[in-house]
Amino acid sequence: VQKFIYYELTFPVGDSGYYRPCTLLGLSGDPTEAFTAQYFPTNPEDAIGPLEQPTSFDHISHSEYWTIERSVGSSATAYVTLTWDTPASGGVTIPDSMGIAHWNGSIWQEIPSGSYGDANLGGVVSIDSQSDFSPWTLGSYVNVNPLPIELLNFTATPRNGVVDVAWSTAS
């Protein structure tokens, strides 16, 4: 069986004016294997399923997810890389606390990963090579990375020289 190894396959994906590339690093497997990728600027919990505890993540992104799927073959493995862009991804403030969440068919699970880049433009790469390809999104281990929320309502009312602010979120 002939195997191949090459360093990087970057998918220049995006939607709705957002360029959100994802990458397979250290891709290896049968040379006839093929992959497809797509970016979705929508809440993955609404589109796919909610984050359920217990998990090390405080929350996952509510504004975006990617699909990276094997379209031909079955043996390839690779390190998965996702990118963020502030403010579109929600205002990442602590890059080292970002991670990757993978939908395994029933739950979002944490994929051991490491961040790179700065708070405005950076990414996350899986620490382990992945063989199961399906939806992916960004996760945060702390609540100070304000990945976008879905706002239901917001009011600001002046009252005795101060402003009372009230809001509710769907997530």
GROMACS .gro file of C-alpha atoms in nm:
model
  171
    1VAL     CA    1   0.000   0.000   0.000
    2GLN     CA    2   0.143   0.333  -0.102
    3LYS     CA    3   0.128   0.601   0.167
    4PHE     CA    4   0.179   0.971   0.135
    5ILE     CA    5   0.279   1.239   0.381
    6TYR     CA    6   0.274   1.608   0.310
    7TYR     CA    7   0.286   1.896   0.545
    8GLU     CA    8  -0.014   2.119   0.487
    9LEU     CA    9  -0.349   2.133   0.310
   10THR     CA   10  -0.519   2.470   0.366
   11PHE     CA   11  -0.882   2.518   0.272
   12PRO     CA   12  -0.947   2.886   0.183
   13VAL     CA   13  -1.308   2.878   0.304
   14GLY     CA   14  -1.544   3.148   0.422
   15ASP     CA   15  -1.896   3.281   0.392
   16SER     CA   16  -2.094   3.605   0.436
   17GLY     CA   17  -1.783   3.818   0.385
   18TYR     CA   18  -1.569   3.622   0.634
   19TYR     CA   19  -1.249   3.449   0.526
   20ARG     CA   20  -1.202   3.164   0.776
   21PRO     CA   21  -0.938   2.917   0.653
   22CYS     CA   22  -0.888   2.579   0.815
   23THR     CA   23  -0.591   2.350   0.766
   24LEU     CA   24  -0.493   1.985   0.783
   25LEU     CA   25  -0.129   1.960   0.894
   26GLY     CA   26   0.095   1.654   0.866
   27LEU     CA   27  -0.165   1.483   0.649
   28SER     CA   28  -0.079   1.120   0.583
   29GLY     CA   29  -0.260   0.824   0.430
   30ASP     CA   30  -0.347   0.676   0.093
   31PRO     CA   31  -0.263   0.918  -0.194
   32THR     CA   32  -0.613   0.878  -0.343
   33GLU     CA   33  -0.785   1.024  -0.035
   34ALA     CA   34  -0.966   1.355  -0.069
   35PHE     CA   35  -1.119   1.608   0.170
   36THR     CA   36  -1.376   1.884   0.152
   37ALA     CA   37  -1.418   2.175   0.391
   38GLN     CA   38  -1.680   2.441   0.449
   39TYR     CA   39  -1.724   2.733   0.689
   40PHE     CA   40  -2.062   2.819   0.843
   41PRO     CA   41  -2.112   3.161   1.009
   42THR     CA   42  -2.385   3.030   1.239
   43ASN     CA   43  -2.426   2.890   1.590
   44PRO     CA   44  -2.306   2.527   1.593
   45GLU     CA   45  -2.522   2.451   1.898
   46ASP     CA   46  -2.834   2.542   1.698
   47ALA     CA   47  -2.719   2.375   1.377
   48ILE     CA   48  -2.565   2.057   1.521
   49GLY     CA   49  -2.616   2.016   1.896
   50PRO     CA   50  -2.554   2.179   2.234
   51LEU     CA   51  -2.237   2.168   2.443
   52GLU     CA   52  -2.305   1.931   2.732
   53GLN     CA   53  -2.119   1.912   3.060
   54PRO     CA   54  -1.891   1.770   3.186
   55THR     CA   55  -1.627   1.921   2.964
   56SER     CA   56  -1.319   2.132   3.025
   57PHE     CA   57  -1.467   2.406   2.804
   58ASP     CA   58  -1.647   2.697   2.963
   59HIS     CA   59  -1.824   2.753   2.630
   60ILE     CA   60  -1.795   2.703   2.256
   61SER     CA   61  -1.838   2.956   1.979
   62HIS     CA   62  -2.193   3.062   1.905
   63SER     CA   63  -2.105   3.224   1.574
   64GLU     CA   64  -1.919   2.973   1.358
   65TYR     CA   65  -1.819   2.621   1.280
   66TRP     CA   66  -1.639   2.426   1.008
   67THR     CA   67  -1.685   2.091   0.844
   68ILE     CA   68  -1.374   1.909   0.731
   69GLU     CA   69  -1.479   1.577   0.588
   70ARG     CA   70  -1.309   1.293   0.412
   71SER     CA   71  -1.480   1.259   0.074
   72VAL     CA   72  -1.265   0.971  -0.056
   73GLY     CA   73  -1.073   0.710   0.143
   74SER     CA   74  -1.060   0.606   0.506
   75SER     CA   75  -0.704   0.599   0.641
   76ALA     CA   76  -0.575   0.958   0.640
   77THR     CA   77  -0.487   1.134   0.964
   78ALA     CA   78  -0.392   1.497   1.023
   79TYR     CA   79  -0.363   1.774   1.277
   80VAL     CA   80  -0.663   2.008   1.250
   81THR     CA   81  -0.618   2.386   1.259
   82LEU     CA   82  -0.898   2.642   1.297
   83THR     CA   83  -0.860   3.020   1.287
   84TRP     CA   84  -1.029   3.312   1.458
   85ASP     CA   85  -1.058   3.679   1.374
   86THR     CA   86  -1.161   3.941   1.628
   87PRO     CA   87  -1.429   4.074   1.646
   88ALA     CA   88  -1.603   3.830   1.406
   89SER     CA   89  -1.516   3.534   1.629
   90GLY     CA   90  -1.625   3.714   1.942
   91GLY     CA   91  -1.327   3.897   2.080
   92VAL     CA   92  -1.062   3.644   2.182
   93THR     CA   93  -0.872   3.801   2.472
   94ILE     CA   94  -0.662   3.509   2.599
   95PRO     CA   95  -0.541   3.302   2.301
   96ASP     CA   96  -0.376   3.039   2.522
   97SER     CA   97  -0.717   2.947   2.665
   98MET     CA   98  -0.869   2.862   2.328
   99GLY     CA   99  -0.926   2.507   2.208
  100ILE     CA  100  -1.098   2.292   1.949
  101ALA     CA  101  -1.434   2.124   1.994
  102HIS     CA  102  -1.529   1.832   1.768
  103TRP     CA  103  -1.879   1.692   1.719
  104ASN     CA  104  -1.840   1.315   1.751
  105GLY     CA  105  -2.192   1.236   1.633
  106SER     CA  106  -2.361   1.286   1.969
  107ILE     CA  107  -2.168   1.547   2.173
  108TRP     CA  108  -1.911   1.826   2.136
  109GLN     CA  109  -1.587   1.687   2.275
  110GLU     CA  110  -1.264   1.862   2.362
  111ILE     CA  111  -0.972   1.791   2.129
  112PRO     CA  112  -0.635   1.852   2.300
  113SER     CA  113  -0.499   2.157   2.122
  114GLY     CA  114  -0.271   2.457   2.145
  115SER     CA  115  -0.323   2.817   2.036
  116TYR     CA  116  -0.101   3.040   1.830
  117GLY     CA  117  -0.111   3.399   1.715
  118ASP     CA  118  -0.237   3.703   1.899
  119ALA     CA  119  -0.577   3.796   2.038
  120ASN     CA  120  -0.693   3.960   1.713
  121LEU     CA  121  -0.581   3.702   1.460
  122GLY     CA  122  -0.473   3.354   1.551
  123GLY     CA  123  -0.560   2.992   1.548
  124VAL     CA  124  -0.574   2.662   1.729
  125VAL     CA  125  -0.409   2.336   1.621
  126SER     CA  126  -0.488   1.990   1.757
  127ILE     CA  127  -0.205   1.832   1.956
  128ASP     CA  128  -0.296   1.482   1.839
  129SER     CA  129  -0.343   1.369   1.481
  130GLN     CA  130  -0.713   1.321   1.403
  131SER     CA  131  -0.874   1.042   1.202
  132ASP     CA  132  -1.242   1.124   1.263
  133PHE     CA  133  -1.345   1.418   1.047
  134SER     CA  134  -1.673   1.597   1.107
  135PRO     CA  135  -1.789   1.938   1.241
  136TRP     CA  136  -1.539   2.149   1.439
  137THR     CA  137  -1.564   2.478   1.629
  138LEU     CA  138  -1.368   2.695   1.869
  139GLY     CA  139  -1.393   2.644   2.243
  140SER     CA  140  -1.276   2.851   2.540
  141TYR     CA  141  -1.159   2.710   2.873
  142VAL     CA  142  -1.231   3.040   3.049
  143ASN     CA  143  -1.527   3.276   3.043
  144VAL     CA  144  -1.316   3.583   2.957
  145ASN     CA  145  -1.290   3.491   2.588
  146PRO     CA  146  -1.623   3.635   2.482
  147LEU     CA  147  -1.708   3.406   2.194
  148PRO     CA  148  -2.029   3.543   2.048
  149ILE     CA  149  -2.360   3.486   2.218
  150GLU     CA  150  -2.707   3.496   2.074
  151LEU     CA  151  -2.873   3.808   2.216
  152LEU     CA  152  -3.251   3.788   2.257
  153ASN     CA  153  -3.313   4.141   2.385
  154PHE     CA  154  -3.130   4.443   2.522
  155THR     CA  155  -3.264   4.759   2.689
  156ALA     CA  156  -3.097   5.065   2.843
  157THR     CA  157  -3.311   5.297   3.054
  158PRO     CA  158  -3.192   5.626   3.215
  159ARG     CA  159  -3.291   5.639   3.581
  160ASN     CA  160  -3.185   5.901   3.839
  161GLY     CA  161  -2.857   5.990   3.668
  162VAL     CA  162  -2.756   5.628   3.593
  163VAL     CA  163  -2.847   5.384   3.321
  164ASP     CA  164  -3.012   5.052   3.399
  165VAL     CA  165  -2.912   4.791   3.144
  166ALA     CA  166  -3.099   4.462   3.101
  167TRP     CA  167  -3.046   4.182   2.851
  168SER     CA  168  -3.118   3.817   2.795
  169THR     CA  169  -2.934   3.562   2.585
  170ALA     CA  170  -3.035   3.238   2.420
  171SER     CA  171  -2.708   3.082   2.532
   0.00000   0.00000   0.00000
